[in-house]
CSV table of C-alpha atoms in Angstrom, one decimal:
chain,number,residue,atom,x,y,z
A,1,MET,CA,-16.9,-24.5,5.3
A,2,LYS,CA,-16.1,-21.0,4.3
A,3,LYS,CA,-12.5,-20.3,3.4
A,4,SER,CA,-11.1,-16.9,2.6
A,5,ARG,CA,-10.1,-16.5,-1.1
A,6,PHE,CA,-9.2,-12.9,-0.8
A,7,PHE,CA,-5.8,-13.4,-2.4
A,8,ILE,CA,-7.2,-15.1,-5.4
A,9,PHE,CA,-8.2,-11.8,-6.9
A,10,LEU,CA,-5.1,-10.2,-5.6
A,11,MET,CA,-3.2,-12.5,-7.9
A,12,ALA,CA,-4.4,-10.4,-10.7
A,13,VAL,CA,-2.5,-7.5,-9.4
A,14,MET,CA,1.2,-7.2,-10.3
A,15,CYS,CA,3.0,-6.4,-7.1
A,16,VAL,CA,6.8,-6.7,-7.0
A,17,VAL,CA,7.6,-6.5,-3.3
A,18,THR,CA,11.0,-5.4,-2.4
A,19,LEU,CA,12.8,-5.6,0.9
A,20,PHE,CA,13.7,-2.0,1.2
A,21,SER,CA,11.5,1.1,1.3
A,22,GLY,CA,11.9,4.7,2.2
A,23,CYS,CA,8.7,4.4,4.2
A,24,ASN,CA,9.7,1.0,5.7
A,25,GLN,CA,6.8,-0.7,3.9
A,26,PRO,CA,7.0,-3.1,0.9
A,27,GLN,CA,7.7,-0.8,-2.1
A,28,THR,CA,6.7,-1.4,-5.7
A,29,PRO,CA,7.2,0.7,-8.8
A,30,GLN,CA,3.5,1.7,-8.6
A,31,ASP,CA,3.9,3.4,-5.3
A,32,ALA,CA,3.0,7.0,-6.0
A,33,ALA,CA,0.2,9.6,-5.6
A,34,TRP,CA,-2.8,7.9,-7.1
A,35,ASP,CA,-6.6,8.2,-7.4
A,36,ASP,CA,-8.2,6.1,-4.6
A,37,ILE,CA,-11.1,5.4,-6.9
A,38,LEU,CA,-12.6,2.0,-7.7
A,39,PHE,CA,-14.6,3.1,-10.8
A,40,ASN,CA,-11.9,5.4,-12.2
A,41,LYS,CA,-13.1,7.0,-15.4
A,42,GLY,CA,-16.4,5.2,-14.7
A,43,LEU,CA,-14.9,1.8,-15.5
A,44,LEU,CA,-13.9,-1.3,-13.5
A,45,ALA,CA,-11.9,-4.4,-14.7
A,46,VAL,CA,-13.8,-7.6,-14.0
A,47,LYS,CA,-13.2,-11.2,-15.0
A,48,GLU,CA,-15.9,-13.2,-16.7
A,49,ASP,CA,-15.6,-16.6,-18.5
A,50,GLY,CA,-11.9,-16.6,-18.0
A,51,ALA,CA,-11.1,-13.1,-19.5
A,52,TYR,CA,-11.0,-9.5,-18.2
A,53,GLY,CA,-13.0,-6.7,-19.6
A,54,TYR,CA,-14.4,-3.4,-18.3
A,55,VAL,CA,-17.9,-2.6,-17.0
A,56,ASN,CA,-19.5,0.6,-15.9
A,57,VAL,CA,-21.3,1.0,-12.5
A,58,LYS,CA,-24.4,-0.6,-14.0
A,59,GLY,CA,-22.5,-3.7,-14.8
A,60,GLU,CA,-22.7,-3.1,-18.5
A,61,PHE,CA,-19.6,-4.1,-20.5
A,62,VAL,CA,-18.0,-1.1,-22.2
A,63,ILE,CA,-14.9,-3.0,-23.2
A,64,GLU,CA,-15.6,-6.7,-23.8
A,65,PRO,CA,-13.7,-9.4,-22.0
A,66,GLN,CA,-10.6,-10.2,-24.0
A,67,PHE,CA,-7.6,-9.8,-21.7
A,68,GLU,CA,-5.6,-12.2,-19.6
A,69,ARG,CA,-5.1,-9.5,-17.0
A,70,ALA,CA,-6.5,-6.0,-16.7
A,71,PHE,CA,-6.0,-3.1,-14.3
A,72,ASN,CA,-8.1,-0.1,-13.6
A,73,PHE,CA,-7.8,3.1,-15.4
A,74,GLY,CA,-5.6,5.9,-14.0
A,75,SER,CA,-6.3,9.6,-13.9
A,76,ASN,CA,-4.7,9.8,-17.4
A,77,GLY,CA,-7.4,7.6,-18.9
A,78,LEU,CA,-5.0,4.7,-19.5
A,79,ALA,CA,-5.0,1.2,-18.3
A,80,ARG,CA,-2.4,-1.6,-18.6
A,81,VAL,CA,-3.6,-5.0,-19.9
A,82,LYS,CA,-2.1,-8.3,-20.8
A,83,LYS,CA,-2.9,-10.2,-24.0
A,84,ASP,CA,-1.1,-13.1,-25.6
A,85,ASN,CA,1.4,-13.1,-22.7
A,86,PHE,CA,2.5,-9.5,-23.2
A,87,TYR,CA,1.5,-6.2,-21.7
A,88,GLY,CA,0.2,-3.1,-23.4
A,89,VAL,CA,-1.8,0.0,-22.6
A,90,ILE,CA,-5.4,0.9,-23.7
A,91,ASN,CA,-7.6,4.0,-23.4
A,92,THR,CA,-11.2,4.1,-22.2
A,93,LYS,CA,-12.4,3.2,-25.7
A,94,GLY,CA,-10.4,0.0,-25.6
A,95,GLU,CA,-8.0,1.3,-28.2
A,96,THR,CA,-4.3,0.2,-28.0
A,97,VAL,CA,-2.0,3.2,-27.2
A,98,VAL,CA,1.1,1.2,-26.2
A,99,ASP,CA,1.7,-1.9,-28.2
A,100,PHE,CA,1.7,-5.3,-26.5
A,101,GLU,CA,5.5,-5.9,-26.3
A,102,PHE,CA,6.4,-5.7,-22.6
A,103,ASP,CA,6.9,-8.5,-20.1
A,104,VAL,CA,5.4,-6.2,-17.4
A,105,ILE,CA,4.1,-2.6,-17.3
A,106,TYR,CA,3.5,-0.9,-14.0
A,107,ASP,CA,1.2,2.0,-13.3
A,108,PHE,CA,1.8,5.4,-14.8
A,109,LYS,CA,2.8,8.0,-12.2
A,110,ASP,CA,1.8,11.6,-11.9
A,111,ASN,CA,4.9,12.4,-14.0
A,112,ASP,CA,3.4,10.4,-16.9
A,113,THR,CA,6.0,7.7,-16.8
A,114,ALA,CA,5.7,4.0,-16.1
A,115,VAL,CA,8.2,1.3,-15.1
A,116,VAL,CA,8.4,-1.6,-17.6
A,117,ILE,CA,10.3,-4.9,-17.9
A,118,LEU,CA,11.6,-6.1,-21.2
A,119,ASP,CA,13.6,-9.3,-21.5
A,120,ASP,CA,14.1,-9.3,-17.7
A,121,LYS,CA,15.6,-5.7,-17.7
A,122,TRP,CA,13.9,-2.6,-16.4
A,123,SER,CA,13.3,0.8,-17.9
A,124,CYS,CA,10.6,3.4,-18.1
A,125,ILE,CA,8.2,4.5,-20.9
A,126,ASP,CA,6.1,7.6,-21.5
A,127,GLU,CA,2.4,7.5,-22.2
A,128,LYS,CA,3.0,6.8,-25.9
A,129,GLY,CA,5.2,3.8,-25.1
A,130,ASN,CA,8.5,5.3,-25.9
A,131,LEU,CA,11.4,4.0,-23.9
A,132,LEU,CA,13.1,6.7,-21.9
A,133,PHE,CA,16.4,4.8,-21.9
A,134,ASN,CA,17.6,1.3,-22.8
A,135,PRO,CA,16.4,-1.5,-20.4
A,136,GLN,CA,19.5,-2.1,-18.3
A,137,TYR,CA,18.5,-2.2,-14.7
A,138,ASP,CA,17.5,-5.2,-12.5
A,139,LYS,CA,14.8,-3.1,-10.7
A,140,ILE,CA,13.5,0.5,-10.7
A,141,TYR,CA,11.1,2.1,-8.2
A,142,GLY,CA,9.9,4.8,-10.5
A,143,PHE,CA,10.4,8.6,-10.6
A,144,THR,CA,9.1,10.8,-7.8
A,145,SER,CA,8.4,14.5,-8.0
A,146,CYS,CA,12.1,15.3,-7.7
A,147,GLY,CA,12.7,13.5,-11.0
A,148,LEU,CA,14.9,10.8,-9.6
A,149,SER,CA,14.4,7.0,-9.1
A,150,ALA,CA,16.2,4.4,-7.2
A,151,ALA,CA,17.6,1.7,-9.5
A,152,GLN,CA,19.3,-1.6,-9.0
A,153,ILE,CA,22.2,-3.3,-10.9
A,154,GLY,CA,23.3,-6.6,-9.4
A,155,ASP,CA,23.4,-6.2,-5.6
A,156,LYS,CA,24.0,-2.4,-5.7
A,157,TRP,CA,21.6,0.5,-5.9
A,158,CYS,CA,22.0,4.0,-7.3
A,159,TYR,CA,19.8,6.9,-8.3
A,160,ILE,CA,19.0,7.7,-11.9
A,161,ASP,CA,17.3,10.6,-13.9
A,162,LYS,CA,14.9,10.2,-16.7
A,163,THR,CA,17.7,9.5,-19.2
A,164,GLY,CA,18.8,6.5,-17.1
A,165,LYS,CA,22.0,8.3,-16.0
A,166,ASP,CA,23.5,7.6,-12.5
A,167,VAL,CA,23.3,11.1,-11.1
A,168,PHE,CA,25.3,10.7,-7.9
A,169,GLU,CA,27.9,8.1,-9.2
A,170,LYS,CA,27.8,6.3,-5.9
A,171,SER,CA,26.3,3.0,-4.9
A,172,PHE,CA,24.3,1.7,-1.9
A,173,GLU,CA,23.3,-1.7,-0.5
A,174,ALA,CA,19.7,-0.5,-0.5
A,175,ALA,CA,18.0,2.8,-1.6
A,176,GLY,CA,14.5,4.1,-1.0
A,177,SER,CA,12.5,6.6,-2.9
A,178,PHE,CA,12.7,10.3,-2.2
A,179,GLY,CA,9.9,11.6,-0.1
A,180,LYS,CA,8.1,14.9,-0.5
A,181,ASN,CA,10.8,16.5,1.7
A,182,GLY,CA,13.5,15.4,-0.8
A,183,ILE,CA,15.1,12.9,1.6
A,184,ALA,CA,15.7,9.2,0.9
A,185,LYS,CA,16.9,6.4,3.1
A,186,VAL,CA,20.0,4.5,2.1
A,187,LYS,CA,22.1,1.6,3.4
A,188,VAL,CA,25.9,1.5,3.4
A,189,ASP,CA,28.0,-1.1,5.2
A,190,GLY,CA,25.0,-2.6,6.9
A,191,LEU,CA,23.9,0.8,8.4
A,192,TYR,CA,21.1,3.2,7.4
A,193,GLY,CA,21.4,6.9,6.7
A,194,TYR,CA,19.6,9.6,4.7
A,195,ILE,CA,20.6,11.6,1.6
A,196,ASN,CA,19.1,14.6,-0.1
A,197,THR,CA,18.4,15.1,-3.8
A,198,SER,CA,22.0,16.4,-4.3
A,199,GLY,CA,23.3,13.1,-3.1
A,200,ALA,CA,24.7,14.7,0.1
A,201,TYR,CA,24.2,12.9,3.4
A,202,VAL,CA,21.6,14.5,5.7
A,203,ALA,CA,22.5,11.8,8.2
A,204,GLU,CA,25.5,9.6,7.8
A,205,PRO,CA,24.9,5.8,7.8
A,206,GLN,CA,24.9,5.0,11.5
A,207,PHE,CA,21.6,3.4,12.3
A,208,GLU,CA,20.8,-0.3,12.7
A,209,GLU,CA,17.2,0.2,11.5
A,210,ALA,CA,15.4,3.3,10.3
A,211,TYR,CA,12.0,4.4,9.0
A,212,GLY,CA,11.3,7.0,6.3
A,213,PHE,CA,10.0,10.5,7.2
A,214,GLY,CA,6.7,9.9,5.4
A,215,ASP,CA,4.7,13.2,5.5
A,216,THR,CA,6.3,14.5,8.7
A,217,SER,CA,9.6,16.1,9.6
A,218,LEU,CA,10.6,13.2,12.0
A,219,ALA,CA,11.9,9.7,11.4
A,220,ALA,CA,12.3,6.9,13.9
A,221,VAL,CA,15.8,5.4,14.0
A,222,GLN,CA,17.5,2.6,16.0
A,223,LYS,CA,21.0,2.8,17.6
A,224,ASN,CA,22.5,0.3,20.0
A,225,GLY,CA,19.2,-1.6,20.1
A,226,GLN,CA,17.1,1.4,21.2
A,227,TRP,CA,14.9,3.7,19.2
A,228,GLY,CA,14.8,7.5,19.0
A,229,TYR,CA,13.9,10.2,16.5
A,230,ILE,CA,15.9,12.5,14.1
A,231,ASN,CA,14.7,15.6,12.2
A,232,GLU,CA,15.2,16.4,8.5
A,233,ALA,CA,18.6,17.9,9.4
A,234,GLY,CA,19.7,14.6,10.7
A,235,GLU,CA,19.8,15.9,14.3
A,236,VAL,CA,18.8,13.6,17.1
A,237,VAL,CA,15.7,15.3,18.7
A,238,CYS,CA,14.6,12.4,20.9
A,239,ASP,CA,17.2,10.2,22.7
A,240,PHE,CA,17.3,6.5,22.1
A,241,ILE,CA,15.0,5.5,25.0
A,242,PHE,CA,12.4,3.3,23.4
A,243,GLU,CA,12.3,-0.4,22.7
A,244,GLY,CA,10.4,0.4,19.5
A,245,ALA,CA,9.3,3.6,17.7
A,246,TYR,CA,7.3,4.2,14.6
A,247,GLY,CA,6.4,7.1,12.3
A,248,PHE,CA,4.1,10.0,13.3
A,249,VAL,CA,0.6,9.9,12.0
A,250,ASN,CA,-1.9,12.7,12.8
A,251,GLY,CA,0.5,14.0,15.4
A,252,LEU,CA,1.0,10.8,17.4
A,253,ALA,CA,3.5,8.0,17.1
A,254,ILE,CA,3.4,4.5,18.5
A,255,ILE,CA,6.2,3.6,20.8
A,256,LYS,CA,7.1,0.5,22.8
A,257,GLN,CA,8.3,0.2,26.4
A,258,ASP,CA,8.5,-2.8,28.7
A,259,GLY,CA,7.0,-4.9,26.0
A,260,LYS,CA,3.8,-2.8,25.6
A,261,TYR,CA,2.7,-0.2,23.2
A,262,GLY,CA,1.5,3.4,23.7
A,263,TYR,CA,1.7,6.8,22.0
A,264,VAL,CA,3.8,9.9,22.2
A,265,ASN,CA,3.2,13.4,20.7
A,266,GLU,CA,5.7,15.4,18.6
A,267,LYS,CA,7.4,16.6,21.8
A,268,PHE,CA,8.0,12.9,22.6
A,269,GLU,CA,5.8,13.1,25.7
A,270,ILE,CA,3.9,10.0,26.4
A,271,VAL,CA,0.2,10.9,26.0
A,272,ILE,CA,-1.2,7.4,26.1
A,273,GLU,CA,0.6,5.0,28.4
A,274,PRO,CA,2.2,1.8,26.9
A,275,THR,CA,-0.4,-0.7,28.1
A,276,TYR,CA,-1.5,-2.4,24.9
A,277,LEU,CA,-0.4,-5.7,23.5
A,278,LEU,CA,-0.5,-4.1,20.0
A,279,CYS,CA,-2.0,-0.9,18.6
A,280,LYS,CA,-2.4,0.9,15.3
A,281,SER,CA,-1.9,4.5,14.2
A,282,PHE,CA,-4.7,7.1,14.8
A,283,ALA,CA,-6.9,7.6,11.8
A,284,ASP,CA,-8.1,11.1,10.7
A,285,ASN,CA,-11.2,10.6,12.7
A,286,GLY,CA,-9.2,10.5,16.0
A,287,LEU,CA,-9.6,6.8,16.6
A,288,ALA,CA,-7.1,4.0,16.9
A,289,TRP,CA,-7.3,0.2,17.2
A,290,PHE,CA,-5.7,-1.5,20.3
A,291,LYS,CA,-5.3,-5.2,21.0
A,292,GLN,CA,-5.7,-7.0,24.3
A,293,ASP,CA,-5.4,-10.7,24.4
A,294,THR,CA,-6.8,-11.9,21.0
A,295,ARG,CA,-9.2,-9.1,20.3
A,296,TRP,CA,-9.2,-5.5,19.0
A,297,GLY,CA,-11.0,-2.5,20.4
A,298,LEU,CA,-11.1,1.3,19.8
A,299,ILE,CA,-9.7,4.2,21.7
A,300,ASN,CA,-9.8,8.0,21.2
A,301,ARG,CA,-6.9,10.4,21.4
A,302,ARG,CA,-7.4,10.7,25.2
A,303,GLY,CA,-6.9,6.9,25.5
A,304,GLU,CA,-10.6,6.4,26.4
A,305,VAL,CA,-12.1,3.2,25.2
A,306,VAL,CA,-14.7,3.7,22.5
A,307,MET,CA,-15.3,0.0,21.9
A,308,GLU,CA,-14.1,-2.8,24.1
A,309,PRO,CA,-11.9,-5.5,22.4
A,310,THR,CA,-14.4,-7.4,20.2
A,311,TYR,CA,-13.0,-8.4,16.8
A,312,TYR,CA,-10.4,-11.0,15.8
A,313,LYS,CA,-8.9,-8.7,13.1
A,314,VAL,CA,-9.5,-5.1,12.1
A,315,ASP,CA,-8.5,-2.7,9.3
A,316,THR,CA,-8.0,1.0,9.3
A,317,PHE,CA,-10.9,3.4,8.8
A,318,SER,CA,-11.8,4.6,5.3
A,319,SER,CA,-12.7,8.3,4.7
A,320,ASN,CA,-16.4,7.4,4.9
A,321,GLY,CA,-15.9,6.4,8.6
A,322,LEU,CA,-16.2,2.6,8.0
A,323,ALA,CA,-13.6,0.0,8.9
A,324,LEU,CA,-13.4,-3.6,7.8
A,325,VAL,CA,-13.5,-6.1,10.7
A,326,MET,CA,-13.2,-9.9,10.9
A,327,GLU,CA,-14.9,-12.2,13.4
A,328,ARG,CA,-13.8,-15.8,14.0
A,329,GLU,CA,-15.0,-18.3,16.5
A,330,LYS,CA,-12.5,-19.7,18.9
A,331,ASN,CA,-10.6,-22.8,17.9
A,332,GLN,CA,-11.5,-22.3,14.2
A,333,SER,CA,-8.6,-21.6,11.9
A,334,VAL,CA,-10.4,-20.7,8.7
A,335,ASP,CA,-14.1,-20.0,9.3
A,336,TYR,CA,-14.8,-16.3,9.7
A,337,ASP,CA,-17.0,-13.5,8.4
A,338,GLN,CA,-16.1,-10.0,7.4
A,339,GLY,CA,-18.1,-6.8,7.6
A,340,TYR,CA,-17.8,-3.1,8.5
A,341,VAL,CA,-18.2,-1.1,11.7
A,342,ASN,CA,-18.7,2.7,12.2
A,343,THR,CA,-16.7,5.1,14.4
A,344,LYS,CA,-18.8,4.1,17.4
A,345,GLY,CA,-17.8,0.5,16.9
A,346,GLU,CA,-21.3,-0.4,15.8
A,347,VAL,CA,-21.9,-2.8,13.0
A,348,ALA,CA,-22.8,-0.8,9.9
A,349,ILE,CA,-22.7,-3.6,7.3
A,350,ASP,CA,-23.3,-7.1,8.6
A,351,LEU,CA,-20.4,-9.5,8.8
A,352,GLN,CA,-21.4,-11.7,5.9
A,353,PHE,CA,-18.5,-11.7,3.4
A,354,ASP,CA,-15.8,-14.3,2.9
A,355,SER,CA,-13.4,-11.5,2.1
A,356,ALA,CA,-13.6,-7.8,1.4
A,357,THR,CA,-11.5,-4.7,0.8
A,358,ALA,CA,-11.6,-1.3,2.6
A,359,PHE,CA,-13.8,1.3,0.9
A,360,PHE,CA,-12.4,3.3,-1.9
A,361,SER,CA,-12.9,7.1,-2.0
A,362,ASP,CA,-15.8,6.9,-4.4
A,363,GLY,CA,-17.7,4.9,-1.8
A,364,TYR,CA,-17.4,1.3,-3.1
A,365,ALA,CA,-15.7,-1.8,-1.8
A,366,ILE,CA,-15.0,-5.2,-3.4
A,367,VAL,CA,-16.5,-8.2,-1.5
A,368,GLN,CA,-16.4,-11.9,-2.0
A,369,ILE,CA,-19.2,-14.5,-1.3
A,370,GLY,CA,-18.2,-18.1,-2.1
A,371,ASP,CA,-15.9,-18.0,-5.1
A,372,LYS,CA,-17.5,-14.9,-6.7
A,373,TYR,CA,-16.8,-11.2,-6.4
A,374,GLY,CA,-19.0,-8.2,-6.4
A,375,VAL,CA,-19.1,-4.5,-5.4
A,376,ILE,CA,-21.1,-2.9,-2.6
A,377,ASN,CA,-21.8,0.7,-1.7
A,378,GLU,CA,-21.6,2.4,1.7
A,379,GLN,CA,-25.0,1.1,2.7
A,380,GLY,CA,-23.9,-2.4,2.0
A,381,GLU,CA,-26.1,-2.7,-1.1
A,382,PHE,CA,-24.7,-4.6,-4.1
A,383,VAL,CA,-23.9,-2.3,-7.0
A,384,LEU,CA,-22.4,-5.2,-8.9
A,385,ASN,CA,-23.8,-8.6,-7.8
A,386,PRO,CA,-21.2,-11.2,-6.8
A,387,LYS,CA,-21.0,-13.0,-10.1
A,388,TYR,CA,-17.4,-12.3,-11.3
A,389,GLU,CA,-14.4,-14.6,-11.2
A,390,GLY,CA,-12.3,-11.6,-10.3
A,391,ILE,CA,-12.3,-7.9,-9.8
A,392,CYS,CA,-9.2,-5.9,-10.3
A,393,SER,CA,-8.2,-2.4,-9.3
A,394,VAL,CA,-4.9,-0.7,-10.1
A,395,LYS,CA,-4.5,-0.3,-6.3
A,396,VAL,CA,-6.5,-3.2,-4.9
A,397,ASN,CA,-3.4,-4.3,-3.1
A,398,ALA,CA,-3.4,-1.1,-1.2
A,399,LYS,CA,-6.9,-2.0,-0.1
A,400,GLU,CA,-5.9,-5.4,1.1
A,401,PRO,CA,-6.9,-5.5,4.8
A,402,ASN,CA,-4.1,-4.2,7.0
A,403,TRP,CA,-4.7,-7.0,9.6
């Protein structure tokens, strides 16, 4: 009997999930712009004989297995690793550049800072391991492009700069990271609102639930049990008329009416009628998954069916036009196979894996057969045979199937 062990190798990924996010998704200190590359700097962290090391695309060890945990290299050529119960940072030669003295180190962001935990308190370091300020917070999200980060002390949140100073001198029940538009979601007295990087309210706390703006100028918000949309000025641009509403992706947003899901455009006109049990956002290729009964199929932006409901679970399309799908026989709770389909809904790589990830931008995906892990290319050929006890990417959790 085959059982999914996908989460075994995810255990090698440090992921502190919080209950509040500016994008309404679980947020961790490593959320940031990142290179969606499996073999970043030509190296991949793999586990062999109980220890992690780094191999190249040929499977040759460049850094011998010696770490309790290891994470893939970032664009700065640094990787965080764990040894003798403490975390440090190495370069692509395997040389230590940040000493092994931290309880946890998260990924370096584009601003060359990383969140760390030392004696149960949170701070940030630079690429040389220097603390930016004394560890004093109970949680930190990490600095975004505006130079601010949400930070928690006790049950309150604030915003700090890179010296650790509370810049607004006001506290919130919850606080999200600032988006590219310089707006963050906050919670006060049980209601959500939005602030700008000066700490001024763009929208006063008044919403029962709210989503972040993401990469758009519109955010879905709930009031009196119904959903509508506001713009970046905090103005209601769509009345509270939906049972559910979500963020815009590629110009369309999922909405819920009469218990079914459909899509609206940015004028809030229904372009695909709410007829689906569930649906997912449209990908860049103009396709979206919809669910009827227990199976998922594909539609285009006109609402035309590209593939009839076929698969038990489905994931979003990668940039190479392949999507991870799962099949499971009826009345079986654990036996299933995973593979990949193309944009026509045709099987591109046979459903043969016990677990798998979406494809990374360099054209590779992690797969599992039995209790071993390997790497395939876009043709489904093994680049690294399934022989490893674990394979870890700095963002493998982001490639966890979005079932």
